[in-house]
CSV table of C-alpha atoms in Angstrom, one decimal:
chain,number,residue,atom,x,y,z
A,18,MET,CA,-27.3,-39.9,55.9
A,19,PHE,CA,-24.0,-40.0,53.7
A,20,SER,CA,-21.8,-38.8,56.4
A,21,ALA,CA,-21.4,-42.1,58.2
A,22,PRO,CA,-21.8,-45.2,56.0
A,23,LEU,CA,-20.6,-47.7,58.2
A,24,SER,CA,-23.2,-47.4,60.8
A,25,LEU,CA,-26.2,-47.8,58.0
A,26,PRO,CA,-28.3,-50.9,58.2
A,27,ARG,CA,-27.9,-53.3,55.5
A,28,LEU,CA,-31.1,-52.3,53.4
A,29,SER,CA,-29.8,-49.0,52.9
A,30,GLN,CA,-26.6,-50.1,51.2
A,31,THR,CA,-27.9,-48.9,47.8
A,32,PRO,CA,-27.5,-45.5,49.1
A,33,GLN,CA,-24.1,-46.2,49.7
A,34,LEU,CA,-23.2,-47.4,46.2
A,35,LEU,CA,-25.4,-44.5,45.0
A,36,PHE,CA,-23.2,-42.2,46.9
A,37,LEU,CA,-20.0,-43.7,45.5
A,38,SER,CA,-20.9,-43.7,42.0
A,39,ALA,CA,-22.3,-40.2,42.3
A,40,ARG,CA,-19.0,-39.0,43.5
A,41,SER,CA,-17.1,-41.1,40.9
A,42,SER,CA,-19.4,-39.2,38.4
A,43,LEU,CA,-18.8,-35.8,40.1
A,44,SER,CA,-15.1,-36.4,40.1
A,45,SER,CA,-15.1,-37.1,36.3
A,46,LEU,CA,-16.1,-33.7,35.7
A,47,PRO,CA,-13.7,-30.9,36.2
A,48,SER,CA,-10.5,-32.0,37.8
A,49,PRO,CA,-10.2,-35.8,37.4
A,50,LEU,CA,-6.4,-35.5,38.8
A,51,LEU,CA,-7.8,-34.6,42.3
A,52,PHE,CA,-9.6,-37.4,42.7
A,53,PRO,CA,-7.9,-40.5,41.3
A,54,PRO,CA,-11.1,-42.5,41.0
A,55,HIS,CA,-9.6,-45.7,40.6
A,56,SER,CA,-7.6,-45.8,43.7
A,57,LEU,CA,-10.0,-44.3,45.8
A,58,SER,CA,-13.7,-45.2,44.8
A,59,LEU,CA,-13.3,-48.6,44.0
A,60,SER,CA,-11.3,-49.6,46.7
A,61,ARG,CA,-13.3,-47.7,49.1
A,62,THR,CA,-16.4,-49.5,47.6
A,63,ARG,CA,-14.5,-52.9,48.0
A,64,SER,CA,-13.6,-52.2,51.9
A,65,LEU,CA,-17.0,-50.7,52.5
A,66,LEU,CA,-18.7,-53.9,51.1
A,67,SER,CA,-16.6,-56.1,52.9
A,68,CYS,CA,-17.0,-54.2,56.2
A,69,ARG,CA,-20.8,-54.8,55.5
A,70,PHE,CA,-20.5,-58.3,55.1
A,71,LEU,CA,-18.4,-58.8,58.3
A,72,THR,CA,-20.4,-56.8,60.6
A,73,THR,CA,-24.0,-56.8,59.6
A,74,PRO,CA,-25.3,-60.4,59.8
A,75,THR,CA,-28.0,-60.9,57.0
A,76,ALA,CA,-30.8,-63.0,56.0
A,77,ARG,CA,-29.6,-65.6,53.2
A,78,SER,CA,-32.0,-64.0,50.7
A,79,HIS,CA,-30.9,-60.7,51.6
A,80,GLN,CA,-27.4,-61.4,51.1
A,81,ALA,CA,-28.2,-63.2,47.8
A,82,SER,CA,-30.1,-60.3,46.3
A,83,SER,CA,-27.7,-57.7,47.9
A,84,SER,CA,-24.7,-59.2,46.5
A,85,PHE,CA,-26.0,-59.5,43.0
A,86,ALA,CA,-26.9,-55.9,43.3
A,87,GLN,CA,-23.6,-55.1,44.4
A,88,SER,CA,-21.6,-56.9,41.8
A,89,GLU,CA,-24.0,-55.2,39.4
A,90,ALA,CA,-23.4,-51.9,40.7
A,91,GLN,CA,-19.6,-52.9,40.8
A,92,ALA,CA,-19.8,-53.8,37.1
A,93,ALA,CA,-21.4,-50.5,36.3
A,94,LEU,CA,-18.9,-48.5,38.1
A,95,ALA,CA,-16.2,-50.3,36.3
A,96,ARG,CA,-17.6,-49.4,32.9
A,97,ARG,CA,-18.2,-45.8,33.8
A,98,MET,CA,-14.7,-45.6,34.9
A,99,ASP,CA,-13.4,-47.2,31.6
A,100,ALA,CA,-15.6,-44.8,29.8
A,101,TYR,CA,-13.9,-42.1,31.9
A,102,ARG,CA,-10.5,-43.1,31.1
A,103,ALA,CA,-11.3,-43.5,27.5
A,104,ARG,CA,-12.3,-39.9,27.5
A,105,GLN,CA,-9.5,-38.7,29.4
A,106,ARG,CA,-7.3,-40.3,27.0
A,107,GLU,CA,-9.0,-38.8,24.1
A,108,SER,CA,-8.8,-35.4,25.6
A,109,VAL,CA,-5.0,-35.5,26.4
A,110,ILE,CA,-4.4,-36.5,22.7
A,111,SER,CA,-6.5,-33.9,21.2
A,112,SER,CA,-4.6,-31.4,23.5
A,113,ALA,CA,-1.5,-32.9,22.4
A,114,LEU,CA,-2.5,-32.5,18.8
A,115,TYR,CA,-3.4,-28.8,19.5
A,116,VAL,CA,0.1,-28.2,21.0
A,117,ALA,CA,1.7,-29.9,18.3
A,118,SER,CA,-0.1,-27.9,15.6
A,119,ILE,CA,0.7,-24.7,17.4
A,120,ILE,CA,4.4,-25.4,17.5
A,121,ILE,CA,4.2,-26.3,13.7
A,122,PHE,CA,2.3,-23.4,12.9
A,123,MET,CA,4.8,-20.8,14.9
A,124,SER,CA,7.8,-22.3,13.3
A,125,GLY,CA,6.3,-21.9,9.9
A,126,LEU,CA,5.4,-18.5,10.9
A,127,SER,CA,9.1,-17.7,12.0
A,128,TYR,CA,10.4,-18.8,8.3
A,129,ALA,CA,7.8,-16.7,6.6
A,130,ALA,CA,8.6,-13.9,8.9
A,131,VAL,CA,11.5,-12.5,6.8
A,132,PRO,CA,9.7,-12.1,3.5
A,133,LEU,CA,6.5,-10.5,5.1
A,134,TYR,CA,8.4,-8.2,7.2
A,135,LYS,CA,10.2,-7.1,4.1
A,136,LEU,CA,6.6,-6.8,2.4
A,137,VAL,CA,5.3,-5.1,5.3
A,138,CYS,CA,8.0,-2.4,5.6
A,139,SER,CA,8.3,-1.5,1.9
A,140,VAL,CA,4.5,-1.0,1.5
A,141,THR,CA,4.0,1.1,4.8
A,142,SER,CA,7.3,2.7,5.0
A,143,ILE,CA,7.8,1.8,8.7
A,144,ASP,CA,11.0,2.3,10.7
A,145,GLY,CA,12.6,4.6,7.9
A,146,THR,CA,12.3,1.9,5.0
A,147,PRO,CA,12.1,4.3,1.9
A,148,LYS,CA,9.2,3.5,-0.4
A,149,VAL,CA,10.6,2.0,-3.6
A,150,ALA,CA,9.6,4.8,-6.3
A,151,ASP,CA,8.1,3.3,-9.4
A,152,LEU,CA,9.9,5.4,-12.0
A,153,SER,CA,8.3,3.6,-14.9
A,154,LYS,CA,5.0,4.6,-13.9
A,155,ASP,CA,6.1,8.3,-13.3
A,156,GLY,CA,7.9,8.4,-16.9
A,157,GLY,CA,11.5,8.9,-15.5
A,158,TYR,CA,12.2,12.1,-13.4
A,159,GLU,CA,9.8,14.4,-15.0
A,160,ASN,CA,7.8,15.0,-12.0
A,161,ILE,CA,10.8,15.5,-9.8
A,162,ARG,CA,10.7,19.2,-9.4
A,163,PRO,CA,12.6,21.3,-7.1
A,164,VAL,CA,10.6,22.0,-4.0
A,165,VAL,CA,9.5,25.6,-3.7
A,166,GLY,CA,10.7,27.5,-0.8
A,167,ALA,CA,12.7,24.7,0.7
A,168,LYS,CA,15.9,25.0,2.7
A,169,LYS,CA,19.1,24.9,0.4
A,170,LEU,CA,21.4,22.1,1.1
A,171,ARG,CA,25.0,22.0,0.8
A,172,ILE,CA,26.3,18.8,-0.8
A,173,HIS,CA,30.0,18.2,0.1
A,174,PHE,CA,32.0,15.7,-1.9
A,175,ASN,CA,34.7,13.6,-0.5
A,176,ALA,CA,36.9,11.1,-2.2
A,177,ASP,CA,38.8,8.1,-0.5
A,178,VAL,CA,41.1,5.9,-2.2
A,179,SER,CA,42.3,2.5,-1.0
A,180,GLN,CA,45.9,2.1,0.0
A,181,THR,CA,46.5,-0.7,-2.5
A,182,LEU,CA,45.1,1.0,-5.5
A,183,GLY,CA,47.8,3.2,-7.1
A,184,TRP,CA,45.1,5.8,-8.2
A,185,LYS,CA,44.7,9.5,-7.3
A,186,PHE,CA,41.1,10.1,-6.7
A,187,ARG,CA,39.9,13.6,-6.1
A,188,PRO,CA,36.6,15.5,-6.2
A,189,GLN,CA,36.6,18.4,-8.7
A,190,THR,CA,33.5,20.1,-7.4
A,191,ARG,CA,33.9,20.3,-3.6
A,192,GLU,CA,30.5,21.6,-2.8
A,193,VAL,CA,27.2,22.2,-4.8
A,194,ARG,CA,24.2,24.1,-3.2
A,195,VAL,CA,20.8,22.4,-4.3
A,196,VAL,CA,17.3,22.4,-3.2
A,197,PRO,CA,15.6,19.3,-2.6
A,198,GLY,CA,14.3,18.0,-6.0
A,199,GLU,CA,16.7,19.7,-8.1
A,200,THR,CA,19.0,17.4,-10.0
A,201,ALA,CA,22.7,18.6,-10.0
A,202,LEU,CA,25.9,17.1,-11.5
A,203,ALA,CA,29.4,16.9,-9.6
A,204,PHE,CA,32.7,15.6,-10.8
A,205,TYR,CA,35.4,13.4,-9.7
A,206,THR,CA,38.7,13.0,-11.1
A,207,ALA,CA,40.7,9.8,-11.1
A,208,THR,CA,44.2,9.5,-12.2
A,209,ASN,CA,46.1,6.1,-12.9
A,210,ASN,CA,49.8,6.8,-11.7
A,211,SER,CA,51.0,3.3,-12.1
A,212,ASP,CA,52.4,1.8,-15.2
A,213,GLU,CA,49.6,-0.8,-15.7
A,214,ASP,CA,46.2,-1.1,-16.3
A,215,ILE,CA,44.2,-1.2,-13.2
A,216,ILE,CA,40.5,-2.1,-12.4
A,217,GLY,CA,38.8,-0.3,-9.6
A,218,ILE,CA,35.5,-0.4,-8.0
A,219,SER,CA,33.9,2.1,-5.7
A,220,THR,CA,31.4,2.3,-3.3
A,221,TYR,CA,29.7,5.4,-1.6
A,222,SER,CA,28.4,6.6,1.5
A,223,VAL,CA,26.3,9.6,2.7
A,224,VAL,CA,26.5,11.2,5.8
A,225,PRO,CA,24.3,12.0,7.9
A,226,ALA,CA,23.1,8.6,7.7
A,227,LYS,CA,19.5,9.7,8.2
A,228,ALA,CA,19.7,11.9,5.1
A,229,ALA,CA,21.2,8.7,3.1
A,230,GLN,CA,17.6,7.5,2.1
A,231,TYR,CA,16.9,10.8,0.3
A,232,PHE,CA,20.1,10.7,-1.5
A,233,ASN,CA,19.0,9.5,-4.9
A,234,LYS,CA,21.9,9.0,-7.7
A,235,ILE,CA,20.6,9.1,-11.3
A,236,GLN,CA,23.5,7.9,-12.6
A,237,CYS,CA,27.4,7.7,-11.3
A,238,PHE,CA,30.2,5.5,-11.5
A,239,CYS,CA,29.7,3.1,-8.5
A,240,PHE,CA,29.4,-0.6,-8.3
A,241,GLU,CA,31.0,-1.1,-11.6
A,242,GLU,CA,34.4,-1.9,-12.3
A,243,GLN,CA,36.2,1.0,-14.0
A,244,LYS,CA,39.4,0.2,-15.8
A,245,LEU,CA,42.0,2.9,-16.3
A,246,LEU,CA,44.9,2.7,-18.5
A,247,ALA,CA,48.3,3.3,-17.4
A,248,HIS,CA,48.8,7.1,-16.6
A,249,GLU,CA,45.3,7.9,-17.6
A,250,SER,CA,43.1,10.6,-16.2
A,251,VAL,CA,39.5,10.3,-16.1
A,252,ASP,CA,36.6,12.5,-15.2
A,253,MET,CA,33.9,10.8,-13.5
A,254,PRO,CA,30.6,12.6,-13.2
A,255,VAL,CA,27.7,12.0,-10.6
A,256,PHE,CA,24.3,13.0,-11.6
A,257,PHE,CA,21.9,13.0,-8.7
A,258,TYR,CA,19.1,14.6,-6.8
A,259,ILE,CA,17.9,14.9,-3.0
A,260,ASP,CA,14.4,13.4,-2.9
A,261,PRO,CA,11.7,16.2,-2.6
A,262,ALA,CA,10.2,14.2,0.5
A,263,PHE,CA,13.4,15.7,2.2
A,264,ALA,CA,11.5,18.7,2.8
A,265,ASP,CA,8.5,17.4,4.5
A,266,ASP,CA,10.5,15.2,6.9
A,267,PRO,CA,10.6,16.8,10.3
A,268,TRP,CA,13.6,14.6,11.2
A,269,MET,CA,15.6,16.4,8.6
A,270,GLN,CA,15.1,19.9,9.8
A,271,ASP,CA,18.4,20.0,11.3
A,272,VAL,CA,20.4,18.6,8.0
A,273,ASP,CA,22.1,21.5,6.1
A,274,ASP,CA,25.0,19.7,4.9
A,275,ILE,CA,25.1,16.6,3.3
A,276,THR,CA,28.4,14.7,2.5
A,277,LEU,CA,28.6,12.2,-0.3
A,278,SER,CA,31.9,10.0,0.0
A,279,TYR,CA,33.2,7.8,-2.5
A,280,CYS,CA,35.7,5.1,-2.0
A,281,PHE,CA,37.8,3.3,-4.7
A,282,PHE,CA,39.0,0.0,-4.2
A,283,LYS,CA,41.1,-2.3,-6.2
A,284,SER,CA,38.8,-4.8,-8.1
A,285,LYS,CA,39.7,-8.6,-7.6
A,286,GLY,CA,39.9,-8.8,-11.4
A,287,THR,CA,43.2,-7.1,-11.8
B,12,MET,CA,14.4,-4.9,14.4
B,13,SER,CA,13.8,-2.0,16.8
B,14,PHE,CA,10.3,-0.8,16.9
B,15,GLY,CA,10.0,2.0,19.1
B,16,ALA,CA,13.6,3.0,19.1
B,17,PRO,CA,14.3,6.4,17.7
B,18,PRO,CA,14.3,6.4,14.0
B,19,THR,CA,17.9,5.7,12.8
B,20,THR,CA,17.9,4.6,9.3
B,21,TYR,CA,20.4,2.7,7.7
B,22,ALA,CA,20.2,2.9,4.0
B,23,ALA,CA,22.6,0.5,2.4
B,24,PRO,CA,24.2,1.8,-0.3
B,25,VAL,CA,22.0,1.6,-3.7
B,26,ALA,CA,23.1,0.9,-7.1
B,27,PRO,CA,22.4,4.3,-9.2
B,28,ASP,CA,18.9,4.3,-10.9
B,29,LEU,CA,20.3,4.5,-14.4
B,30,GLY,CA,23.5,2.5,-13.9
B,31,SER,CA,27.0,3.9,-14.3
B,32,PHE,CA,28.6,6.2,-16.7
B,33,PRO,CA,30.9,4.8,-19.1
B,34,LEU,CA,34.4,6.3,-18.6
B,35,ASP,CA,35.2,9.4,-20.8
B,36,ARG,CA,38.7,8.4,-21.8
B,37,GLN,CA,39.1,10.6,-24.7
B,38,GLY,CA,38.0,13.7,-22.8
B,39,THR,CA,35.3,14.7,-25.2
B,40,CYS,CA,33.1,16.5,-23.0
B,41,LYS,CA,36.1,17.7,-20.8
B,42,ASP,CA,35.5,21.3,-21.9
B,43,LEU,CA,31.9,21.3,-20.7
B,44,MET,CA,33.0,19.9,-17.5
B,45,LYS,CA,35.5,22.9,-17.1
B,46,GLN,CA,32.6,25.2,-18.1
B,47,TYR,CA,30.3,23.7,-15.4
B,48,MET,CA,33.2,24.2,-12.8
B,49,GLU,CA,33.5,27.8,-13.8
B,50,CYS,CA,29.8,28.3,-13.7
B,51,LEU,CA,29.9,26.9,-10.1
B,52,GLN,CA,32.6,29.1,-9.0
B,53,LYS,CA,31.2,32.1,-10.5
B,54,ASN,CA,27.6,31.5,-9.0
B,55,GLY,CA,28.8,30.5,-5.4
B,56,ARG,CA,28.1,27.0,-6.2
B,57,GLU,CA,24.5,27.2,-6.7
B,58,GLY,CA,23.6,24.2,-8.6
B,59,MET,CA,20.4,25.9,-10.0
B,60,ALA,CA,22.5,28.5,-11.8
B,61,CYS,CA,24.3,26.2,-13.8
B,62,ARG,CA,21.4,24.1,-15.3
B,63,ALA,CA,22.1,25.1,-18.7
B,64,VAL,CA,25.8,23.5,-18.7
B,65,THR,CA,24.7,20.6,-16.8
B,66,LYS,CA,22.0,20.0,-19.7
B,67,ALA,CA,24.7,20.7,-22.4
B,68,TYR,CA,27.2,18.3,-20.6
B,69,LEU,CA,24.5,15.5,-20.4
B,70,GLU,CA,23.9,16.0,-24.0
B,71,CYS,CA,27.4,15.7,-25.1
B,72,ARG,CA,27.7,12.6,-23.3
B,73,MET,CA,24.8,11.3,-25.0
B,74,GLU,CA,25.9,12.4,-28.3
B,75,ASN,CA,29.1,10.4,-28.0
B,76,GLY,CA,27.6,7.3,-26.7
B,77,LEU,CA,29.0,7.9,-23.2
B,78,MET,CA,25.3,7.9,-22.0
B,79,ARG,CA,22.3,6.2,-22.7
B,80,LYS,CA,20.0,8.4,-24.7
B,81,ASP,CA,17.1,9.9,-22.6
B,82,ASP,CA,14.6,12.5,-23.0
B,83,MET,CA,16.0,15.6,-21.3
B,84,LYS,CA,12.7,15.9,-19.6
B,85,ALA,CA,12.9,12.6,-18.2
B,86,LEU,CA,16.2,13.4,-16.5
B,87,GLY,CA,14.6,16.1,-14.8
B,88,PHE,CA,15.2,19.1,-17.0
B,89,TRP,CA,11.8,20.5,-17.3
B,90,GLU,CA,11.1,23.3,-19.7
B,91,GLU,CA,11.7,26.8,-18.4
B,92,PRO,CA,8.3,27.9,-17.5
B,93,SER,CA,8.9,31.6,-17.7
B,94,PRO,CA,11.9,33.9,-18.8
B,95,SER,CA,11.7,35.2,-15.4
B,96,ASN,CA,14.0,32.2,-14.5
B,97,THR,CA,17.2,33.7,-13.8
B,98,ARG,CA,20.6,32.0,-14.9
């Protein structure tokens, strides 16, 4: 019955309108974009209605009542379509707001990522970040003990000096053998060969890089400006230990020698 | 950030825990330093063997105001548990 609307007699026009209204309500459900209701149904309604008037002669009373019914149906359809469009607009606005909030959230997260990352890494010690030891809690280095039965490590000492600095900088202790957890002392000697007071500042590096996290210096002479008077020679000690956790780390099993290398630069203060 | 890469730890140079030693310009503790060097020479560079001299050197530094005064135990010099600990 619904397949050939044009051939139906005039009395059954309401089924046509019912079909069209049903179709418009159906189309408003899942994919409104596929059946743009305004372009199809309304014009179809209009064309169908106009065809009806032309092709099927009707009695005047019938015509009057049916046209009234038709205009009513048209109005109902228009109302439904307005409601549909309003709902569609609402849904578009709400999805736009969702997307905007997601964008804002993600950009905020990217700003928060740096401190969050540092926090997570320091707490869980992921990716080799050494856990920050709370020395005040442990009461200093009292709990640092040589690990029993651990492999003896050879610590070599190296000294470099910058070309612009007129100092002679040598290690006095070339090598010390320690066990992880054992505190040890080493000496460097710096001589100022020039005629003026020079301020130097030093930095260090530990080789192999993976063992650097276990090399703890209790006290040394780096990162602070050291002033040497003209023709003065000074002994500089380094007091250090290898963290006891070194013995438990499987990645450190092939490490037998660690080299501590100091480099003196001319400080900008001079 | 390289999660999943083999563990290559780059540790940026860290300041020493107790800071920097003041320079021993007068050479007050130089003798002890020489003793320490000789001890190392004799004992084949064994750090454990020269703990007493290390302790003496640090005490010398502390007395002469060249180091912050600290309890020796707090610096990792625990009491010798038994006399069987060889020098």
